[in-house]
Tab-separated table of C-alpha atoms and ligand atoms in Angstrom:
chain	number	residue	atom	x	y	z
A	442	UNK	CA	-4.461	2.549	-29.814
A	443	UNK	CA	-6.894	1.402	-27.149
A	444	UNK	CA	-8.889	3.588	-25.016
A	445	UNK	CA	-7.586	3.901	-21.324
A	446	UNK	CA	-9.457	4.356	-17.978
A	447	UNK	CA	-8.057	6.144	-15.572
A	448	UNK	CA	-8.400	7.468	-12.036
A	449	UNK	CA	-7.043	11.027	-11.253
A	450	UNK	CA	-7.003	12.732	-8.033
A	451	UNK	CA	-9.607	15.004	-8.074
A	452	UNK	CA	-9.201	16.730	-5.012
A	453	UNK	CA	-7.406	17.030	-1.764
A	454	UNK	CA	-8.882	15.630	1.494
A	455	UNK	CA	-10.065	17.112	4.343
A	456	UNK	CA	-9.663	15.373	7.208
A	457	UNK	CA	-10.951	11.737	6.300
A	458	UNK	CA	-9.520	10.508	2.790
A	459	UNK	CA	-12.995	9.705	0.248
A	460	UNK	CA	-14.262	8.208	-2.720
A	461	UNK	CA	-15.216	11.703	-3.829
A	462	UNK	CA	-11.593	13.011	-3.710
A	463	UNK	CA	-10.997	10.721	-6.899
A	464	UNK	CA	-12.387	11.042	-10.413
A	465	UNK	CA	-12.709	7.951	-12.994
A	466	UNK	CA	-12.241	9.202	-16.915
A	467	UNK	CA	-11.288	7.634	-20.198
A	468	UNK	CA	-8.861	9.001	-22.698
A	469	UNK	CA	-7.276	7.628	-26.085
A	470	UNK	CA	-3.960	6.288	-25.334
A	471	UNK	CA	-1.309	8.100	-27.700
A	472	UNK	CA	0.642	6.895	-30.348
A	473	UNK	CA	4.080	5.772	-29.181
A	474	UNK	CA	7.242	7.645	-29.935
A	475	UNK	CA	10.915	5.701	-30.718
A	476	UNK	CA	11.963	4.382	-27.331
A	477	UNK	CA	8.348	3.914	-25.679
A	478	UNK	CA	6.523	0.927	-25.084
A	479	UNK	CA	2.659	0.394	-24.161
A	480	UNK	CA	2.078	-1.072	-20.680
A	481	UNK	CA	-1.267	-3.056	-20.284
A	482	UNK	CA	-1.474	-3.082	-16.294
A	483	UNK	CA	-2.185	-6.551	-14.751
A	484	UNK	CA	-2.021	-5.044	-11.106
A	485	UNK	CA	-2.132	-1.734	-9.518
A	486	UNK	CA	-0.161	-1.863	-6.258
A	487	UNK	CA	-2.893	0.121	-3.099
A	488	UNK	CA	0.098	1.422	-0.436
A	489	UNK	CA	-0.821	3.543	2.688
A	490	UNK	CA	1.887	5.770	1.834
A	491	UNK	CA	-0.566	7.235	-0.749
A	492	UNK	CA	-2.948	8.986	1.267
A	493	UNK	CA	0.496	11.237	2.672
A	494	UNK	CA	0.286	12.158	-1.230
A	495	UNK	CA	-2.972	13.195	-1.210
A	496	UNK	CA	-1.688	16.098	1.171
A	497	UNK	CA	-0.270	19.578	-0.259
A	498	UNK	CA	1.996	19.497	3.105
A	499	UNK	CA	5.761	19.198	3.370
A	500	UNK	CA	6.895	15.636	3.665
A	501	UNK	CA	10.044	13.354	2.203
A	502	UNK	CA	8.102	13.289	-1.272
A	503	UNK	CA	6.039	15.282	-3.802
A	504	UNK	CA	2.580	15.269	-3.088
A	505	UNK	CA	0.408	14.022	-6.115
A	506	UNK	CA	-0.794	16.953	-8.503
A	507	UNK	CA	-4.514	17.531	-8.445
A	508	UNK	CA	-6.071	16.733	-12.052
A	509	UNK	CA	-3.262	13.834	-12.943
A	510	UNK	CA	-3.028	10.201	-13.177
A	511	UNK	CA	-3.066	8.720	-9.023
A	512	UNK	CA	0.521	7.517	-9.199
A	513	UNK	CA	1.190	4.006	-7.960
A	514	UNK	CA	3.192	0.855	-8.590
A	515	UNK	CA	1.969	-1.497	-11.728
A	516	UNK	CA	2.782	-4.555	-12.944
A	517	UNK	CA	1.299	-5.646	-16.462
A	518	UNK	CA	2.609	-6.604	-20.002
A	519	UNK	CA	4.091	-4.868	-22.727
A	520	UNK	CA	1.889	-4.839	-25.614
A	521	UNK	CA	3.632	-2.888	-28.330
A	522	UNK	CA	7.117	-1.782	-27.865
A	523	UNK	CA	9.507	0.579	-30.112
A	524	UNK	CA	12.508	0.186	-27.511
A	525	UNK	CA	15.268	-2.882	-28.519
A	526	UNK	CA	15.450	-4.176	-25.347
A	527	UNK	CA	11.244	-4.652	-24.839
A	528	UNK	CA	8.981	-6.885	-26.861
A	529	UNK	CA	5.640	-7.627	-26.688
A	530	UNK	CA	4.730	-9.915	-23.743
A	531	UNK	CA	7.234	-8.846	-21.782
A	532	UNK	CA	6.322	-9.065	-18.302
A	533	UNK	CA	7.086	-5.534	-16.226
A	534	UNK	CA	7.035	-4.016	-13.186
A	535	UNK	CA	6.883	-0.370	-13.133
A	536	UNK	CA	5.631	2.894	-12.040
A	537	UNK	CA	2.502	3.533	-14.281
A	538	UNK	CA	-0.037	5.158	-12.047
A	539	UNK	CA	-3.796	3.809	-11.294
A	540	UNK	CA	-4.760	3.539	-15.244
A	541	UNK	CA	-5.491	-0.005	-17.873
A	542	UNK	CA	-2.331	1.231	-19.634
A	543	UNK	CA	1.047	3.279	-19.331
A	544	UNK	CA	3.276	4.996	-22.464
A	545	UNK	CA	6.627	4.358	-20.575
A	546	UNK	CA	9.979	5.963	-21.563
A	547	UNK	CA	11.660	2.999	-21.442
A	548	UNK	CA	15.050	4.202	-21.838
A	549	UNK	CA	15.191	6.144	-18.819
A	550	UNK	CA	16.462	4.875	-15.436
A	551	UNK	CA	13.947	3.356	-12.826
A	552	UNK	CA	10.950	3.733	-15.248
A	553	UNK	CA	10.306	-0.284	-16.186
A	554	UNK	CA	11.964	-3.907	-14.924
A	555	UNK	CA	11.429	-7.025	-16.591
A	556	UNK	CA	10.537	-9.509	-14.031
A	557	UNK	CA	10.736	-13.336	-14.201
A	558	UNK	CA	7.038	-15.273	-13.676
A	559	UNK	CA	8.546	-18.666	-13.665
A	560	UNK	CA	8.683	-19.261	-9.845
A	561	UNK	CA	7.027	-16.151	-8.736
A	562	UNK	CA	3.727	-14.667	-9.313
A	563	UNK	CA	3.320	-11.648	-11.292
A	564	UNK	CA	1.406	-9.326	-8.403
A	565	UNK	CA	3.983	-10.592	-5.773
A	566	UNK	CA	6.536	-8.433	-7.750
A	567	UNK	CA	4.029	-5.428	-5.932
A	568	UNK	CA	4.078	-6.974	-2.927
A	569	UNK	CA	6.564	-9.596	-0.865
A	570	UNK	CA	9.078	-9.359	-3.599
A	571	UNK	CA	8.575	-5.535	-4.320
A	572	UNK	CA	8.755	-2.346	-2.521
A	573	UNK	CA	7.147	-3.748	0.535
A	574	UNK	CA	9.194	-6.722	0.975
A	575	UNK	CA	12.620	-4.856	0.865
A	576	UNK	CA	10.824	-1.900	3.583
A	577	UNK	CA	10.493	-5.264	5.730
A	578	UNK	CA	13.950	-6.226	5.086
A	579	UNK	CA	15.756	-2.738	5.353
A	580	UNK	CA	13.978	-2.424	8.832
A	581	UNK	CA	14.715	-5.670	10.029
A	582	UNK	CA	18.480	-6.105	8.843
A	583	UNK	CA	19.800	-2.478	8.315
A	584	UNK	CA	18.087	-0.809	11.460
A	585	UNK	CA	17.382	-3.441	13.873
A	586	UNK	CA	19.939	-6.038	13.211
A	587	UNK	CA	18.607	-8.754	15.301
A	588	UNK	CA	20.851	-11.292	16.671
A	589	UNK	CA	20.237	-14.887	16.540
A	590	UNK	CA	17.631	-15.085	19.622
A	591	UNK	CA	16.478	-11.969	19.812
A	592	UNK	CA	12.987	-11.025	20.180
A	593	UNK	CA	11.639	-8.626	17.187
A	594	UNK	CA	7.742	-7.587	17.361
A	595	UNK	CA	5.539	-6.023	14.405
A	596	UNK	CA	2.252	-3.782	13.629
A	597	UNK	CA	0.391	-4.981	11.019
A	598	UNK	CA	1.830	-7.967	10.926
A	599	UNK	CA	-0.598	-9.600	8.549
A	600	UNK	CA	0.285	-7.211	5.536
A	601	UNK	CA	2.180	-6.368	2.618
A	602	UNK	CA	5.019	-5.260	4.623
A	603	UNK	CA	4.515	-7.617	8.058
A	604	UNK	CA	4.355	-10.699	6.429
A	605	UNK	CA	7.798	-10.070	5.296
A	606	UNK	CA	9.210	-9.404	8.235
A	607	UNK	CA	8.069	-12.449	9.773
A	608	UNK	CA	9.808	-14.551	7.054
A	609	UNK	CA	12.904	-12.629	7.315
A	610	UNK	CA	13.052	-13.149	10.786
A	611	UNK	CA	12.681	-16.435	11.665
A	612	UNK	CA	15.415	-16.947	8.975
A	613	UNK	CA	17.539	-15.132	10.829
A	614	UNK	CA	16.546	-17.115	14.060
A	615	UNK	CA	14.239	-14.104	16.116
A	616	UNK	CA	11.526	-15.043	18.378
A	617	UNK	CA	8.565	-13.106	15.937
A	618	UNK	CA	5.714	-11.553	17.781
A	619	UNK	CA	2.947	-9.786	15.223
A	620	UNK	CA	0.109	-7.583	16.252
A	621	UNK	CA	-2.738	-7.316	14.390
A	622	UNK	CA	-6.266	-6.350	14.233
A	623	UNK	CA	-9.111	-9.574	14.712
A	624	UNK	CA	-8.753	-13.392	15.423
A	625	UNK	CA	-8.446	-14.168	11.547
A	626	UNK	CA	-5.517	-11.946	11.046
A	627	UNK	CA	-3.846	-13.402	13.942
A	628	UNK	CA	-4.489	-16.924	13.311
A	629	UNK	CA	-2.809	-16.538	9.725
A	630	UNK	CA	0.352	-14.718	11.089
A	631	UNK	CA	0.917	-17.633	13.133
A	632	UNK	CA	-0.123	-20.967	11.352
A	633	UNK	CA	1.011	-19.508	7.750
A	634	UNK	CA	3.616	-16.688	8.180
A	635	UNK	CA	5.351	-18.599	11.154
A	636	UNK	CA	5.068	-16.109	13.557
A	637	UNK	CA	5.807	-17.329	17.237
A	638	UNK	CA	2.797	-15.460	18.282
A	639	UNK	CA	0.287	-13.024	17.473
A	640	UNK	CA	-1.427	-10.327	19.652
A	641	UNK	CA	-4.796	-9.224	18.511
A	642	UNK	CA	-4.951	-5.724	19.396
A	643	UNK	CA	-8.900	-5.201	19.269
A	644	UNK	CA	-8.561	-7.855	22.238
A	645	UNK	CA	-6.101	-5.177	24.256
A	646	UNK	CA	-7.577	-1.851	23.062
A	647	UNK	CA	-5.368	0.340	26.064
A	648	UNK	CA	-1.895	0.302	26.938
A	649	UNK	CA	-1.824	-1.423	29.866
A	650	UNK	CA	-4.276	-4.295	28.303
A	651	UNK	CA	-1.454	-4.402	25.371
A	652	UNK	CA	1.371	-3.908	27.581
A	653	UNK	CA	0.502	-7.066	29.614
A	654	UNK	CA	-0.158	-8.938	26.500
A	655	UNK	CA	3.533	-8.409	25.255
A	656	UNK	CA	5.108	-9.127	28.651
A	657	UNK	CA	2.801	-12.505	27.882
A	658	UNK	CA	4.412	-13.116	24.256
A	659	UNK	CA	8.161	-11.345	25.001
A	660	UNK	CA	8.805	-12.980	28.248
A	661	UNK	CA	12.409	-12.401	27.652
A	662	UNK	CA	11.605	-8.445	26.676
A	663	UNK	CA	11.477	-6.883	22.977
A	664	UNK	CA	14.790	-6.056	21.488
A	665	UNK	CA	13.111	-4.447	18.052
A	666	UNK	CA	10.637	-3.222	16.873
A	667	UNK	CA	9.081	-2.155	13.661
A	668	UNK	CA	6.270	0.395	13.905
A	669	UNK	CA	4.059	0.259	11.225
A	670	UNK	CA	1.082	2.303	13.120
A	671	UNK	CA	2.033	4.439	15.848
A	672	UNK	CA	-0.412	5.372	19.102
A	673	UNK	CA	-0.915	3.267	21.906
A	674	UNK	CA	0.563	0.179	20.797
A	675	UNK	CA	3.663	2.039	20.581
A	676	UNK	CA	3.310	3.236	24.353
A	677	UNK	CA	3.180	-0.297	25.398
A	678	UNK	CA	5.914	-1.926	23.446
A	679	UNK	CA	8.096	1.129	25.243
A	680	UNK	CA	7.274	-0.169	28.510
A	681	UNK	CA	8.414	-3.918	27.445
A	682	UNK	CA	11.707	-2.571	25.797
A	683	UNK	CA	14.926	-4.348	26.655
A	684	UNK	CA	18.191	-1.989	27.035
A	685	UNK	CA	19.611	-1.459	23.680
A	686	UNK	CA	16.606	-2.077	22.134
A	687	UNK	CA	16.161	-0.489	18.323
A	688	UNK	CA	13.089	1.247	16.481
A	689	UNK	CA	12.450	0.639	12.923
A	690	UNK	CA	9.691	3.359	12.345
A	691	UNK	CA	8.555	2.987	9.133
A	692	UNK	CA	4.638	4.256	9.484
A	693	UNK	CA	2.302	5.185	11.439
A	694	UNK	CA	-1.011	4.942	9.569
A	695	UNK	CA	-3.095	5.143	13.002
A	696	UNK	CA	-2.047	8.746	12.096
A	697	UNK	CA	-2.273	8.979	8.359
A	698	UNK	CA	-6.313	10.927	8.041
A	699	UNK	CA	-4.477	14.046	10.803
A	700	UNK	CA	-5.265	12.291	13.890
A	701	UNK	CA	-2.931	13.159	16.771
A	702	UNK	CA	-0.373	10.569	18.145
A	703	UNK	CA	0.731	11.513	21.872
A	704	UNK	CA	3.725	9.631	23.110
A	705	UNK	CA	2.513	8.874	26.936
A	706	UNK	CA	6.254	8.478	27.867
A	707	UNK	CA	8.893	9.333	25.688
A	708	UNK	CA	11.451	8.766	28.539
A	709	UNK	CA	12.076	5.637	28.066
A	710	UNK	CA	13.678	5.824	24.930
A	711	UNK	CA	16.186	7.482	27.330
A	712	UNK	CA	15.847	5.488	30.131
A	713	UNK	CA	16.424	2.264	27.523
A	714	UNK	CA	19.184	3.785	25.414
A	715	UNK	CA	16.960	3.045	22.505
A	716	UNK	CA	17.798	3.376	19.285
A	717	UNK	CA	14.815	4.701	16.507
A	718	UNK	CA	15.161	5.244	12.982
A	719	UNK	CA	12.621	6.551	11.242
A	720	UNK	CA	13.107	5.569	6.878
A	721	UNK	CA	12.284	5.428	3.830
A	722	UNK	CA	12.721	2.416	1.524
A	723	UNK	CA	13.089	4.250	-1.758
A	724	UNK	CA	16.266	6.024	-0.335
A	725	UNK	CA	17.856	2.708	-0.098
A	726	UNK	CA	18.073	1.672	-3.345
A	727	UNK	CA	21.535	-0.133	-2.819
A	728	UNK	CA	19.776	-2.696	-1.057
A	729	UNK	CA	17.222	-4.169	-3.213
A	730	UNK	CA	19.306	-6.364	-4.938
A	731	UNK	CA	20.017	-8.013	-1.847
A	732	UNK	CA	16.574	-7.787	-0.420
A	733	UNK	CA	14.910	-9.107	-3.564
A	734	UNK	CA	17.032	-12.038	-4.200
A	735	UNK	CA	16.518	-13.095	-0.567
A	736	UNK	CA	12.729	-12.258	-0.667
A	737	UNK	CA	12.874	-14.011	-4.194
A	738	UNK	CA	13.931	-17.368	-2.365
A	739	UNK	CA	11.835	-17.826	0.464
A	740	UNK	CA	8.678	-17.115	-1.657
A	741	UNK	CA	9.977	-19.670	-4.337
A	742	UNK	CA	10.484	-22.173	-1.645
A	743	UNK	CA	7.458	-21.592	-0.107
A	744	UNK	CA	8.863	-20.207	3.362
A	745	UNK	CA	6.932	-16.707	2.704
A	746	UNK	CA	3.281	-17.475	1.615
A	747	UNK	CA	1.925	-14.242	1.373
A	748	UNK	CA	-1.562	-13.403	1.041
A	749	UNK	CA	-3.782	-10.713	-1.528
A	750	UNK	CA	-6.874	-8.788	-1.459
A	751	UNK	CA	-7.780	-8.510	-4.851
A	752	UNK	CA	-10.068	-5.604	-5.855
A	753	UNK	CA	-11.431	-5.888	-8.967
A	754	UNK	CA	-11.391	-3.437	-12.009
A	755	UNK	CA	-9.998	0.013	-11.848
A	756	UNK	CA	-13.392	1.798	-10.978
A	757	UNK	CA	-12.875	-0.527	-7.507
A	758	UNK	CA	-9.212	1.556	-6.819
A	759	UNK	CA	-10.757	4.252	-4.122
A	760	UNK	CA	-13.320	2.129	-2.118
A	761	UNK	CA	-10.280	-0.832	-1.815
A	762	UNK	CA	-7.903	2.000	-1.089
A	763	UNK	CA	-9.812	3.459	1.677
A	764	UNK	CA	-10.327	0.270	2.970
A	765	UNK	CA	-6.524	-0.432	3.179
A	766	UNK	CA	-6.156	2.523	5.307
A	767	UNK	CA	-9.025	1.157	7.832
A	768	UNK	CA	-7.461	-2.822	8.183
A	769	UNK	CA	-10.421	-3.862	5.848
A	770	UNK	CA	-7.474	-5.807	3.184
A	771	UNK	CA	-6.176	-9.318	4.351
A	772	UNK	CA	-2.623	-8.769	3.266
A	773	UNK	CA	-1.193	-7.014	0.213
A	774	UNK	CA	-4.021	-4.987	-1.538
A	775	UNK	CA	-4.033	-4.911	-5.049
A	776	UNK	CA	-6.440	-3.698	-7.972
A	777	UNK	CA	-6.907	-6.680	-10.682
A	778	UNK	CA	-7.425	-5.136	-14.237
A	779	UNK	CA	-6.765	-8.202	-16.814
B	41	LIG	N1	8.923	3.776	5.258
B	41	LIG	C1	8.719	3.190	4.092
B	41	LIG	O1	9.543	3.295	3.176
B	41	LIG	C2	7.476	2.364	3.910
B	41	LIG	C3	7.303	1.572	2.759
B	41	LIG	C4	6.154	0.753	2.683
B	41	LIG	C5	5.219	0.775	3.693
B	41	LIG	N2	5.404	1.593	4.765
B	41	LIG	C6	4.442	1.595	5.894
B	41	LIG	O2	4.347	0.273	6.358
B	41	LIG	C7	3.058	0.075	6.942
B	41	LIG	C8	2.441	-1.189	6.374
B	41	LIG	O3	2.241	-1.001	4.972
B	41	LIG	P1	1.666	-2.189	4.074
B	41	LIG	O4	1.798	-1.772	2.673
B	41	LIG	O5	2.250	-3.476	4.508
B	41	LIG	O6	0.123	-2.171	4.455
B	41	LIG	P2	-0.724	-3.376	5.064
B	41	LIG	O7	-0.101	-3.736	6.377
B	41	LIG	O8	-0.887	-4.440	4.058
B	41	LIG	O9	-2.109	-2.681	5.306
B	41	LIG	C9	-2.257	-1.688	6.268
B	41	LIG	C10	-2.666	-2.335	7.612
B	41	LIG	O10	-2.505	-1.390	8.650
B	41	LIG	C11	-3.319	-1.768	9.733
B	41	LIG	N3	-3.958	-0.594	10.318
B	41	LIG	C12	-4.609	0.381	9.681
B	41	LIG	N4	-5.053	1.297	10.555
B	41	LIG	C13	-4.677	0.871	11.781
B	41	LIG	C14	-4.833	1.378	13.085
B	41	LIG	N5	-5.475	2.523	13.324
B	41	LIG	N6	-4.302	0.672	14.118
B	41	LIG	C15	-3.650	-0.468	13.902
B	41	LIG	N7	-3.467	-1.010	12.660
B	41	LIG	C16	-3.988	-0.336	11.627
B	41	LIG	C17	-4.367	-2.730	9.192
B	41	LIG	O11	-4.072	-4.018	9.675
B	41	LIG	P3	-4.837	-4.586	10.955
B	41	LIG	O12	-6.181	-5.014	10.503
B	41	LIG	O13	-3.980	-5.682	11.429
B	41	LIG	O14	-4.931	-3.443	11.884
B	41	LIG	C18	-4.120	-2.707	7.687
B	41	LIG	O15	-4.380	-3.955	7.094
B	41	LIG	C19	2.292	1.363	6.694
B	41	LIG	O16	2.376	2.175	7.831
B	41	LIG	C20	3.034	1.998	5.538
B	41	LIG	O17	2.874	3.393	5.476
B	41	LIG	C21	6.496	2.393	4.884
C-alpha cells in the first residue's frame, strides 16, 4: 500500500488562522477491509467554512479534532476497490480530508459518488457543480426567489460560490450586480460570468462610497441579496433595499479570524419588511439533485465558465488556504495532488 501525506490540524488558532496551526506527516496507508476502496485524491476542495472548524466554539457543525486528518471535500480515483459497485478508475467525489489518499467505507451513505468526466471537469465536481454551486442555487431560488426582472446583488462575486449565482441568475432573467475586491476580479464577473455589473469594493472602502455605487448599478433598487461577507458592504446594500426585499446570508468571512461586525442600522430590515435567512447548504440535501443537474447544464454548455486557483501539492494546503480567507484565490481554490 502506498505511503500517504497528510495534513492534520495541529492546533487551534488564536485570533488570526496560520501556517503553524497545521502539521504535514506521512503514514502507511492500511490494508483495505471487504467493502473499502482506496481513494487517490486528484483535488482537495479549500472552503472558508473551514477556518469556523478550526474553532472549539458552538456553531451548526463539529469543529475539527486537534491531531486528525483536516477534513475537506476530494475528488480523485479509485485505485483498488473490494466494494461491487467500485472499480479501479472510477472517478469519485467524496469526503476524504486534506491527504494523497482516503480508505473509504464505501457502503455507507454520503461517503463516495461516482461522477461523470465526459462533459465536465473533474475539480468542477468541488466547485460550480459541487457544494458551492448548489449554496449559490439554494440562496438564489429557495430564499430569494427572484422574479423575472428583479435586481439580485452578490459578495464575492468572483468565487466558488458567486460565480454561480451569476449564472443562475441571468437564467432566470435578474439584473446581476457582483461586488468584489480589485479591477481584475471585476472585469471577469462581467465579461465572463455575465454579470450586468460589477462594483469593486477596494474602490468604495465606506458605506456611503459603496452605498452610492449601488444606487449607480441598482437604479431600480436591490430586491436580494446574498451575503457572502458581512460588514460595511452589508450596511450599504440596506440602505438601497427595495420593500420586500430578501437576505440570503450564507457567510460572512469579513468576520471569520473574530473580528466584530456592527450592523450601523438594523432598522431597516424593519422599515423594508425584509426578509433574511441565514443557511446552510448541507441541510438541504433534497435539493441537489435539482441544483446539480441545472449547474451540470450551464457548465456543459458553456453558460457558467468558472475559474480555479490551483495550489499545487499537499504541503501548499495552509499557505493557499489562508490565502482564500484574505481574497488572494481568483475563483474556486483547490489543492492539485496528481
Ligand atoms: N452557508 C453555506 O452553506 C455555505 C456554503 C459554501 C460557502 N459559504 C460561504 O460563501 C462564501 C463564499 O465562499 P466560496 O467558497 O465561494 O469562497 P470564494 O468566494 O471563492 O473565496 C472567498 C472570497 O471572499 C472574499 N473575501 C474574503 N475576505 C473578504 C473581506 N474581508 N471583504 C470582502 N470580501 C472578502 C474574497 O474575494 P474578493 O477578493 O472579491 O474580496 C475571496 O476570494 C463564504 O462566506 C463561505 O463561508 C456558505
Amino acid at each position: 500500500m502506498p505511503t500517504n501525506r497528510q495534513i492534520l490540524l495541529d492546533n487551534r488558532p488564536v485570533g488570526e488562522a496560520t501556517a503553524a496551526n497545521f502539521k504535514l506527516v506521512s503514514n502507511d496507508t492500511p490494508a483495505l477491509a471487504d467493502g473499502q476502496v482506496l481513494v487517490r485524491h486528484h483535488y482537495l476542495s479549500l472552503d472558508p467554512y473551514m477556518r469556523g472548524r478550526m474553532n472549539d466554539s458552538k456553531s451548526y457543525a463539529a469543529s475539527q479534532p486537534v491531531g486528525e486528518v483536516f477534513q475537506g471535500g476530494t475528488v480523485g480515483e479509485v485505485v483498488e476497490s473490494r466494494h461491487p459497485k467500485y472499480a479501479a478508475g472510477d472517478k469519485v467525489a467524496g469526503f476524504g480530508g486534506w491527504q494523497e489518499y482516503s480508505v473509504v467505507d464505501a457502503g455507507q451513505p454520503g461517503m463516495l459518488k461516482k461522477v461523470d468526466t465526459t462533459h465536465v471537469p473533474l475539480s468542477h465536481y468541488l466547485g460550480a457543480v459541487g457544494m458551492p454551486g448548489v449554496t449559490a442555487w439554494y440562496g438564489l431560488v429557495k430564499i430569494i426567489a427572484p422574479k423575472e426582472g428583479e435586481t439580485v446583488v452578490i459578495t464575492a462575486a468572483s468565487g466558488a460560490v458567486g460565480s454561480a449565482f451569476g449564472a443562475l441568475a441571468k437564467a432566470r432573467g435578474c439584473r446581476a450586480i457582483g461586488i468584489a475586491g480589485g479591477a481584475d476580479k471585476c472585469k471577469y464577473v462581467t465579461e465572463e460570468l455575465g454579470f450586468d455589473a460589477c462594483i469593486d469594493y477596494r474602490q468604495h472602502p465606506d458605506v456611503k462610497s459603496m452605498s452610492k455605487a449601488l444606487k449607480e448599478a441598482c437604479p431600480k433598487g436591490i430586491d436580494g441579496y446574498f451575503e457572502n461577507v458581512g460588514g460595511y458592504i452589508l450596511d450599504a446594500v440596506l440602505l438601497r433595499l427595495n420593500a420586500f426585499a430578501r437576505i440570503a446570508l450564507c457567510g460572512m468571512i469579513a468576520g471569520y479570524d473574530g473580528q466584530p461586525l456592527p450592523l450601523a442600522n438594523p432598522a431597516l430590515l424593519l422599515v423594508n419588511r425584509v426578509k433574511l435567512e441565514g443557511f446552510i447548504v448541507s441541510e438541504h440535501m433534497e435539493v441537489w439533485p435539482e441544483a446539480l443537474k441545472e449547474l451540470g447544464a450551464l457548465v456543459g454548455s458553456g453558460k457558467l465558465r468558472p475559474r480555479e486557483s490551483i495550489a499545487q501539492g499537499i504541503e501548499s494546503a495552509p499557505e493557499a488556504f489562508l490565502g482564500l480567507l484574505k481574497g488572494r484565490n481568483f475563483g474556486k481554490q483547490l489543492v492539485k495532488l496528481v
